[in-house]
Amino acid sequence: MSITEPMTETKYKLLNKNSGRDTFITSMEVANFLYDHLDNYGDEVEDIQKAIDYVFDNNGGFVLIQFVEDKISGVVVVNETGMSGYIPENILVYIAVNRKFRGQGLGKSLMEAALKACVGDIALHVEKDNPARFLYEKIGFTNPYLEMRLKR
């Protein structure tokens, strides 16, 4: 086994507007997990919670929770945009792996599971110094645009 292969069985739980929120884990627990494990690349818990709520309260997407030994090892939040063509159908808003499980290939398997759950194109934003950027590029994400924002 190489260092990049998961060491134990990995399980996934997919939550979306059709499945509804789950009773075994609250959206606040998911938001807190992401806040704790996004390190310097995350947002405030309230903002993370908005992306999770969008999945269930608005028009879709999903929360994918990864488990190793019945403990949360990773989480992905994907919001559907409701658009197609000029805007990707999905935005991968958050992905994080528990720092205790990093370096075992769980981030890659989590990302691959999230990509399988998406229908249509996917966009994500990543800071240029984020080490996860190299994983995204290996999987096939490209950077054809320079993003510009006007904050008000």
Coordinates of N, CA, C and O in Angstrom, one line a residue:
M1 N 0.8 -1.2 0.0 CA 0.0 0.0 0.0 C 0.9 1.2 0.0 O 1.8 1.3 0.8
S2 N 0.6 2.2 -0.9 CA 1.4 3.4 -0.9 C 0.8 4.4 0.1 O -0.3 4.2 0.6
I3 N 1.6 5.4 0.4 CA 1.1 6.4 1.4 C -0.1 7.2 1.0 O -0.8 7.7 1.8
T4 N -0.4 7.2 -0.3 CA -1.5 8.0 -0.8 C -2.8 7.1 -0.9 O -3.9 7.7 -1.2
E5 N -2.8 5.8 -0.6 CA -4.0 5.0 -0.6 C -4.7 5.1 0.8 O -4.0 5.1 1.8
P6 N -6.0 5.2 0.8 CA -6.7 5.2 2.1 C -6.4 3.9 2.9 O -6.3 2.8 2.3
M7 N -6.1 4.0 4.2 CA -5.7 2.9 5.0 C -6.9 2.0 5.4 O -6.6 0.8 5.8
T8 N -8.0 2.5 5.5 CA -9.2 1.7 5.9 C -10.4 2.0 5.0 O -10.3 2.8 4.1
E9 N -11.4 1.2 5.2 CA -12.6 1.4 4.4 C -13.2 2.8 4.5 O -13.3 3.3 5.6
T10 N -13.5 3.3 3.4 CA -14.1 4.7 3.4 C -15.5 4.6 3.0 O -15.9 3.9 2.0
K11 N -16.4 5.3 3.7 CA -17.8 5.3 3.4 C -18.3 6.7 3.2 O -17.6 7.7 3.7
Y12 N -19.4 6.9 2.4 CA -19.9 8.2 2.1 C -21.4 8.3 2.4 O -22.1 7.3 2.3
K13 N -21.8 9.5 2.8 CA -23.2 9.8 2.9 C -23.5 11.0 2.1 O -22.9 12.1 2.3
L14 N -24.4 10.9 1.2 CA -24.8 12.0 0.3 C -26.1 12.6 0.8 O -27.1 11.9 0.9
L15 N -26.1 13.9 1.1 CA -27.3 14.6 1.5 C -27.7 15.6 0.5 O -26.8 16.4 0.1
N16 N -28.9 15.7 0.1 CA -29.4 16.7 -0.9 C -30.8 17.1 -0.6 O -31.4 16.6 0.4
K17 N -31.4 17.9 -1.4 CA -32.8 18.4 -1.1 C -33.8 17.3 -1.2 O -34.8 17.3 -0.6
N18 N -33.5 16.2 -1.9 CA -34.4 15.0 -2.0 C -34.3 14.1 -0.8 O -35.2 13.6 -0.3
S19 N -33.0 14.0 -0.3 CA -32.9 13.1 0.9 C -33.2 13.9 2.2 O -33.5 13.3 3.2
G20 N -33.1 15.2 2.1 CA -33.4 16.0 3.3 C -32.2 16.0 4.2 O -31.2 15.4 4.0
R21 N -32.3 16.8 5.3 CA -31.3 16.9 6.3 C -31.3 15.6 7.0 O -32.3 14.9 7.2
D22 N -30.2 15.2 7.5 CA -30.1 13.9 8.2 C -30.1 14.2 9.7 O -29.7 15.2 10.2
T23 N -30.6 13.2 10.5 CA -30.7 13.4 11.9 C -29.5 13.0 12.7 O -29.3 13.4 13.8
F24 N -28.6 12.2 12.0 CA -27.4 11.7 12.7 C -26.4 12.8 12.8 O -25.5 12.7 13.7
I25 N -26.4 13.7 11.9 CA -25.4 14.8 12.0 C -26.1 16.1 11.6 O -26.9 16.1 10.6
T26 N -25.9 17.2 12.3 CA -26.6 18.4 12.0 C -25.8 19.2 11.0 O -24.6 19.0 10.9
S27 N -26.5 20.1 10.3 CA -25.7 21.0 9.4 C -24.7 21.9 10.1 O -23.7 22.2 9.6
M28 N -25.0 22.2 11.4 CA -24.1 23.0 12.2 C -22.8 22.2 12.5 O -21.7 22.7 12.5
E29 N -23.0 20.9 12.7 CA -21.8 20.0 12.9 C -20.9 20.0 11.7 O -19.7 20.0 11.7
V30 N -21.6 19.9 10.5 CA -20.9 19.9 9.2 C -20.2 21.2 9.0 O -19.0 21.3 8.7
A31 N -20.9 22.3 9.3 CA -20.3 23.7 9.2 C -19.1 23.8 10.1 O -18.0 24.3 9.7
N32 N -19.2 23.3 11.3 CA -18.1 23.4 12.3 C -16.9 22.6 11.8 O -15.7 23.0 12.0
F33 N -17.2 21.4 11.3 CA -16.1 20.5 10.8 C -15.3 21.3 9.7 O -14.1 21.3 9.7
L34 N -16.1 21.8 8.7 CA -15.4 22.6 7.6 C -14.6 23.8 8.2 O -13.5 24.0 7.8
Y35 N -15.2 24.5 9.1 CA -14.5 25.7 9.7 C -13.2 25.2 10.4 O -12.1 25.8 10.2
D36 N -13.2 24.1 11.1 CA -12.1 23.6 11.8 C -11.0 23.0 10.9 O -9.8 23.1 11.2
H37 N -11.4 22.5 9.7 CA -10.4 21.8 8.9 C -10.1 22.5 7.5 O -9.3 21.9 6.8
L38 N -10.7 23.6 7.3 CA -10.3 24.4 6.1 C -9.0 25.2 6.3 O -8.5 25.8 5.4
D39 N -8.6 25.2 7.5 CA -7.3 26.0 7.9 C -7.4 27.4 7.4 O -8.4 28.1 7.7
N40 N -6.4 27.9 6.8 CA -6.4 29.3 6.4 C -7.2 29.6 5.1 O -7.3 30.8 4.7
Y41 N -7.9 28.6 4.6 CA -8.6 28.8 3.3 C -10.1 28.7 3.5 O -10.8 28.6 2.5
G42 N -10.6 28.9 4.7 CA -12.0 28.8 5.0 C -12.7 30.2 5.2 O -12.1 31.2 5.0
D43 N -13.9 30.1 5.6 CA -14.7 31.2 5.8 C -15.3 31.1 7.3 O -15.1 30.1 7.9
E44 N -16.0 32.1 7.7 CA -16.7 32.1 9.0 C -17.8 31.0 9.0 O -18.3 30.7 7.9
V45 N -18.1 30.4 10.1 CA -19.1 29.4 10.2 C -20.4 29.8 9.6 O -21.1 29.0 9.0
E46 N -20.8 31.1 9.8 CA -22.1 31.6 9.3 C -22.1 31.5 7.8 O -23.2 31.2 7.2
D47 N -21.0 31.8 7.2 CA -21.0 31.8 5.7 C -21.0 30.3 5.2 O -21.6 30.0 4.2
I48 N -20.3 29.4 5.9 CA -20.3 28.0 5.5 C -21.7 27.5 5.7 O -22.2 26.8 4.8
Q49 N -22.4 27.9 6.7 CA -23.8 27.4 7.0 C -24.7 27.9 5.8 O -25.6 27.2 5.4
K50 N -24.5 29.1 5.3 CA -25.3 29.6 4.2 C -25.2 28.6 3.0 O -26.2 28.4 2.3
A51 N -24.0 28.2 2.7 CA -23.8 27.3 1.5 C -24.5 25.9 1.8 O -25.0 25.3 0.9
I52 N -24.4 25.4 3.0 CA -25.1 24.2 3.4 C -26.6 24.4 3.3 O -27.3 23.6 2.7
D53 N -27.1 25.5 3.8 CA -28.6 25.8 3.8 C -29.1 25.9 2.3 O -30.2 25.5 2.0
Y54 N -28.2 26.4 1.5 CA -28.6 26.5 0.1 C -29.0 25.2 -0.5 O -29.9 25.1 -1.3
V55 N -28.2 24.2 -0.2 CA -28.5 22.8 -0.7 C -29.9 22.4 -0.3 O -30.6 21.9 -1.2
F56 N -30.4 22.7 0.9 CA -31.7 22.2 1.3 C -32.8 23.2 1.2 O -34.0 22.8 1.0
D57 N -32.5 24.4 1.3 CA -33.6 25.5 1.3 C -33.9 26.1 -0.1 O -34.9 26.7 -0.3
N58 N -32.9 26.0 -1.0 CA -33.1 26.7 -2.3 C -33.2 25.7 -3.4 O -34.1 24.8 -3.4
N59 N -32.2 25.7 -4.3 CA -32.3 24.9 -5.5 C -31.3 23.8 -5.7 O -31.1 23.3 -6.8
G60 N -30.7 23.4 -4.6 CA -29.9 22.2 -4.8 C -28.5 22.2 -4.6 O -27.8 23.2 -4.2
G61 N -27.9 21.0 -5.0 CA -26.6 20.7 -4.8 C -26.5 19.6 -3.8 O -27.5 18.8 -3.6
F62 N -25.4 19.4 -3.1 CA -25.4 18.3 -2.1 C -24.3 18.6 -1.1 O -23.4 19.4 -1.3
V63 N -24.4 17.8 0.0 CA -23.3 17.7 1.0 C -22.9 16.3 1.0 O -23.7 15.4 1.2
L64 N -21.6 16.0 0.8 CA -21.1 14.7 0.8 C -20.2 14.6 2.0 O -19.2 15.3 2.1
I65 N -20.5 13.6 2.8 CA -19.7 13.4 4.1 C -19.0 12.1 3.9 O -19.6 11.0 3.6
Q66 N -17.7 12.1 4.2 CA -16.8 10.9 4.1 C -16.5 10.4 5.5 O -16.2 11.3 6.4
F67 N -16.5 9.1 5.7 CA -16.3 8.5 7.0 C -15.1 7.5 6.9 O -15.1 6.7 6.0
V68 N -14.3 7.5 7.9 CA -13.3 6.5 8.1 C -13.5 6.0 9.6 O -13.5 6.9 10.5
E69 N -13.7 4.7 9.8 CA -13.9 4.2 11.1 C -15.0 4.9 11.8 O -14.9 5.3 13.0
D70 N -16.1 5.2 11.1 CA -17.3 5.9 11.6 C -17.0 7.3 12.2 O -17.8 7.8 12.9
K71 N -15.9 7.9 11.8 CA -15.6 9.3 12.1 C -15.6 10.1 10.8 O -15.1 9.6 9.8
I72 N -16.1 11.3 10.9 CA -16.0 12.2 9.7 C -14.6 12.4 9.3 O -13.8 12.9 10.1
S73 N -14.2 12.1 8.1 CA -12.9 12.3 7.6 C -12.8 13.4 6.6 O -11.8 14.0 6.4
G74 N -14.0 13.7 6.0 CA -14.0 14.8 5.0 C -15.4 15.2 4.6 O -16.4 14.4 4.9
V75 N -15.5 16.4 4.1 CA -16.8 16.9 3.7 C -16.6 17.8 2.5 O -15.6 18.5 2.3
V76 N -17.6 17.7 1.6 CA -17.7 18.5 0.4 C -19.1 19.1 0.3 O -20.1 18.5 0.6
V77 N -19.1 20.4 0.0 CA -20.4 21.1 -0.3 C -20.4 21.6 -1.7 O -19.5 22.3 -2.1
V78 N -21.4 21.2 -2.5 CA -21.5 21.6 -3.9 C -22.9 22.3 -4.0 O -23.9 21.7 -3.6
N79 N -22.9 23.5 -4.5 CA -24.2 24.2 -4.8 C -24.4 24.2 -6.3 O -23.5 24.4 -7.1
E80 N -25.7 23.9 -6.7 CA -26.1 24.0 -8.1 C -26.4 25.4 -8.4 O -26.9 26.1 -7.6
T81 N -25.9 25.8 -9.6 CA -26.1 27.2 -10.0 C -27.5 27.5 -10.7 O -27.9 28.6 -10.8
G82 N -28.1 26.4 -11.2 CA -29.3 26.6 -12.0 C -29.0 27.1 -13.4 O -29.9 27.6 -14.1
M83 N -27.8 27.1 -13.8 CA -27.4 27.7 -15.1 C -26.6 26.6 -15.9 O -26.3 25.5 -15.3
S84 N -26.4 26.9 -17.1 CA -25.7 25.9 -18.0 C -25.0 26.6 -19.1 O -25.5 27.6 -19.6
G85 N -23.9 26.1 -19.5 CA -23.2 26.7 -20.7 C -22.2 27.8 -20.3 O -21.0 27.5 -20.1
Y86 N -22.7 29.0 -20.2 CA -21.8 30.1 -19.9 C -21.4 30.1 -18.4 O -20.4 30.7 -18.1
I87 N -22.1 29.5 -17.5 CA -21.8 29.4 -16.1 C -21.9 27.9 -15.8 O -22.9 27.2 -16.2
P88 N -20.9 27.3 -15.1 CA -21.0 25.9 -14.8 C -22.3 25.6 -14.0 O -22.7 26.4 -13.2
E89 N -22.8 24.4 -14.1 CA -24.0 24.0 -13.4 C -23.7 23.8 -11.9 O -24.7 23.8 -11.1
N90 N -22.5 23.6 -11.5 CA -22.1 23.4 -10.1 C -21.0 24.2 -9.6 O -20.0 24.4 -10.4
I91 N -21.0 24.6 -8.4 CA -19.9 25.3 -7.7 C -19.5 24.4 -6.6 O -20.3 24.2 -5.7
L92 N -18.2 23.9 -6.6 CA -17.7 23.2 -5.4 C -17.3 24.3 -4.4 O -16.3 25.0 -4.6
V93 N -18.1 24.5 -3.4 CA -17.9 25.6 -2.5 C -16.9 25.3 -1.4 O -16.1 26.1 -1.1
Y94 N -17.0 24.1 -0.8 CA -16.1 23.7 0.2 C -15.7 22.2 0.1 O -16.5 21.4 -0.2
I95 N -14.4 22.0 0.4 CA -13.9 20.6 0.6 C -12.9 20.6 1.6 O -12.0 21.5 1.6
A96 N -12.9 19.7 2.6 CA -11.9 19.7 3.6 C -11.8 18.2 4.1 O -12.8 17.5 4.1
V97 N -10.6 17.9 4.4 CA -10.3 16.6 5.0 C -9.7 16.8 6.4 O -8.9 17.7 6.6
N98 N -10.2 16.0 7.4 CA -9.7 16.1 8.7 C -8.2 16.0 8.7 O -7.6 15.1 8.1
R99 N -7.5 16.9 9.4 CA -6.0 16.9 9.3 C -5.4 15.6 9.8 O -4.3 15.2 9.4
K100 N -6.1 14.9 10.7 CA -5.6 13.6 11.2 C -5.5 12.5 10.1 O -4.8 11.6 10.2
F101 N -6.3 12.7 9.0 CA -6.4 11.7 7.9 C -5.7 12.2 6.7 O -5.8 11.5 5.7
R102 N -5.1 13.3 6.7 CA -4.4 13.8 5.5 C -3.2 13.0 5.1 O -2.6 12.4 5.9
G103 N -2.9 13.0 3.8 CA -1.8 12.3 3.3 C -2.0 10.8 3.0 O -1.1 10.0 2.7
Q104 N -3.3 10.4 3.1 CA -3.7 9.0 2.9 C -4.5 8.8 1.6 O -5.0 7.7 1.4
G105 N -4.6 9.8 0.8 CA -5.4 9.7 -0.4 C -6.9 10.0 -0.2 O -7.7 9.8 -1.2
L106 N -7.3 10.4 1.0 CA -8.7 10.6 1.2 C -9.3 11.8 0.5 O -10.4 11.8 0.1
G107 N -8.4 12.8 0.4 CA -8.9 14.0 -0.4 C -9.2 13.7 -1.8 O -10.2 14.2 -2.3
K108 N -8.3 12.9 -2.4 CA -8.6 12.6 -3.8 C -9.8 11.7 -4.0 O -10.6 11.9 -4.8
S109 N -10.0 10.7 -3.1 CA -11.2 9.9 -3.2 C -12.5 10.7 -2.9 O -13.5 10.5 -3.5
L110 N -12.4 11.6 -2.0 CA -13.5 12.5 -1.6 C -13.9 13.4 -2.9 O -15.0 13.5 -3.2
M111 N -12.9 13.9 -3.5 CA -13.1 14.7 -4.7 C -13.7 13.9 -5.8 O -14.6 14.3 -6.5
E112 N -13.2 12.7 -6.0 CA -13.7 11.9 -7.1 C -15.1 11.5 -6.8 O -15.9 11.4 -7.7
A113 N -15.5 11.2 -5.6 CA -16.9 10.9 -5.2 C -17.8 12.1 -5.5 O -18.9 11.9 -6.0
A114 N -17.3 13.3 -5.1 CA -18.1 14.5 -5.4 C -18.3 14.7 -6.9 O -19.4 15.1 -7.3
L115 N -17.3 14.5 -7.7 CA -17.4 14.7 -9.1 C -18.4 13.7 -9.7 O -19.2 14.1 -10.6
K116 N -18.4 12.5 -9.2 CA -19.4 11.5 -9.7 C -20.8 11.9 -9.4 O -21.7 11.6 -10.1
A117 N -21.0 12.6 -8.3 CA -22.3 13.0 -7.8 C -22.9 14.2 -8.6 O -24.1 14.5 -8.5
C118 N -22.0 14.9 -9.3 CA -22.4 16.1 -10.0 C -22.9 15.8 -11.4 O -22.3 14.9 -12.1
V119 N -23.9 16.5 -11.8 CA -24.3 16.5 -13.2 C -24.0 17.8 -13.9 O -24.4 18.9 -13.4
G120 N -23.2 17.8 -14.9 CA -22.8 19.0 -15.6 C -21.4 19.5 -15.1 O -20.7 18.8 -14.4
D121 N -21.0 20.7 -15.6 CA -19.7 21.3 -15.3 C -19.6 21.7 -13.9 O -20.6 22.0 -13.2
I122 N -18.3 21.8 -13.4 CA -18.1 22.2 -12.1 C -17.0 23.3 -12.0 O -16.0 23.2 -12.7
A123 N -17.2 24.3 -11.2 CA -16.2 25.3 -11.0 C -15.9 25.3 -9.5 O -16.6 24.9 -8.6
L124 N -14.7 25.7 -9.2 CA -14.3 25.9 -7.8 C -13.3 27.1 -7.8 O -12.7 27.5 -8.8
H125 N -13.2 27.7 -6.6 CA -12.2 28.8 -6.4 C -11.2 28.3 -5.5 O -11.5 27.6 -4.5
V126 N -9.9 28.5 -5.8 CA -8.8 28.0 -5.0 C -7.7 29.1 -5.0 O -7.4 29.7 -6.0
E127 N -7.2 29.4 -3.8 CA -6.1 30.4 -3.7 C -4.9 29.8 -4.3 O -4.6 28.6 -4.2
K128 N -4.1 30.6 -5.0 CA -2.9 30.1 -5.7 C -1.9 29.4 -4.8 O -1.2 28.6 -5.3
D129 N -1.8 29.8 -3.5 CA -0.9 29.1 -2.6 C -1.5 27.9 -1.9 O -0.8 27.3 -1.0
N130 N -2.7 27.6 -2.2 CA -3.4 26.4 -1.5 C -2.8 25.1 -2.1 O -2.9 24.9 -3.3
P131 N -2.2 24.3 -1.2 CA -1.6 23.0 -1.8 C -2.6 22.1 -2.4 O -2.3 21.3 -3.3
A132 N -3.9 22.2 -2.1 CA -4.9 21.4 -2.8 C -5.1 21.7 -4.2 O -5.6 20.9 -5.0
R133 N -4.6 22.9 -4.7 CA -4.6 23.3 -6.1 C -4.0 22.2 -7.0 O -4.5 21.9 -8.1
F134 N -2.9 21.6 -6.5 CA -2.3 20.6 -7.3 C -3.1 19.3 -7.5 O -3.1 18.7 -8.6
L135 N -3.9 19.0 -6.5 CA -4.8 17.9 -6.6 C -5.9 18.2 -7.7 O -6.2 17.4 -8.5
Y136 N -6.4 19.4 -7.6 CA -7.5 19.8 -8.5 C -6.9 19.8 -10.0 O -7.6 19.3 -10.9
E137 N -5.7 20.2 -10.2 CA -5.1 20.2 -11.5 C -4.9 18.7 -12.0 O -5.2 18.4 -13.2
K138 N -4.5 17.8 -11.1 CA -4.3 16.4 -11.5 C -5.6 15.8 -11.9 O -5.6 15.0 -12.8
I139 N -6.7 16.2 -11.3 CA -8.0 15.6 -11.6 C -8.6 16.2 -12.9 O -9.4 15.6 -13.5
G140 N -8.1 17.3 -13.3 CA -8.5 17.8 -14.6 C -9.0 19.3 -14.6 O -9.4 19.8 -15.6
F141 N -9.0 19.9 -13.4 CA -9.5 21.3 -13.4 C -8.4 22.2 -14.1 O -7.2 21.9 -13.9
T142 N -8.8 23.2 -14.8 CA -7.9 24.1 -15.4 C -8.3 25.5 -15.0 O -9.3 25.8 -14.4
N143 N -7.4 26.5 -15.3 CA -7.6 27.8 -14.9 C -7.6 28.7 -16.1 O -6.6 29.4 -16.4
P144 N -8.7 28.7 -16.9 CA -8.7 29.5 -18.1 C -9.0 31.0 -17.9 O -8.9 31.7 -18.8
Y145 N -9.4 31.4 -16.7 CA -9.9 32.7 -16.4 C -9.2 33.4 -15.3 O -8.7 32.7 -14.4
L146 N -9.2 34.6 -15.3 CA -8.8 35.4 -14.1 C -10.0 35.9 -13.5 O -10.8 36.6 -14.2
E147 N -10.3 35.6 -12.3 CA -11.5 36.1 -11.6 C -11.3 37.5 -11.0 O -10.3 37.7 -10.4
M148 N -12.3 38.3 -11.3 CA -12.2 39.7 -10.7 C -13.5 39.9 -10.0 O -14.6 39.4 -10.4
R149 N -13.5 40.6 -8.8 CA -14.7 40.9 -8.0 C -14.7 42.3 -7.7 O -13.7 42.9 -7.4
L150 N -15.9 42.8 -7.6 CA -16.2 44.2 -7.1 C -17.0 44.0 -5.8 O -18.1 43.5 -5.9
K151 N -16.4 44.2 -4.7 CA -17.1 44.0 -3.4 C -17.7 45.3 -3.0 O -17.1 46.3 -3.0
R152 N -19.0 45.2 -2.6 CA -19.7 46.4 -2.1 C -20.1 46.3 -0.7 O -20.3 45.3 -0.2

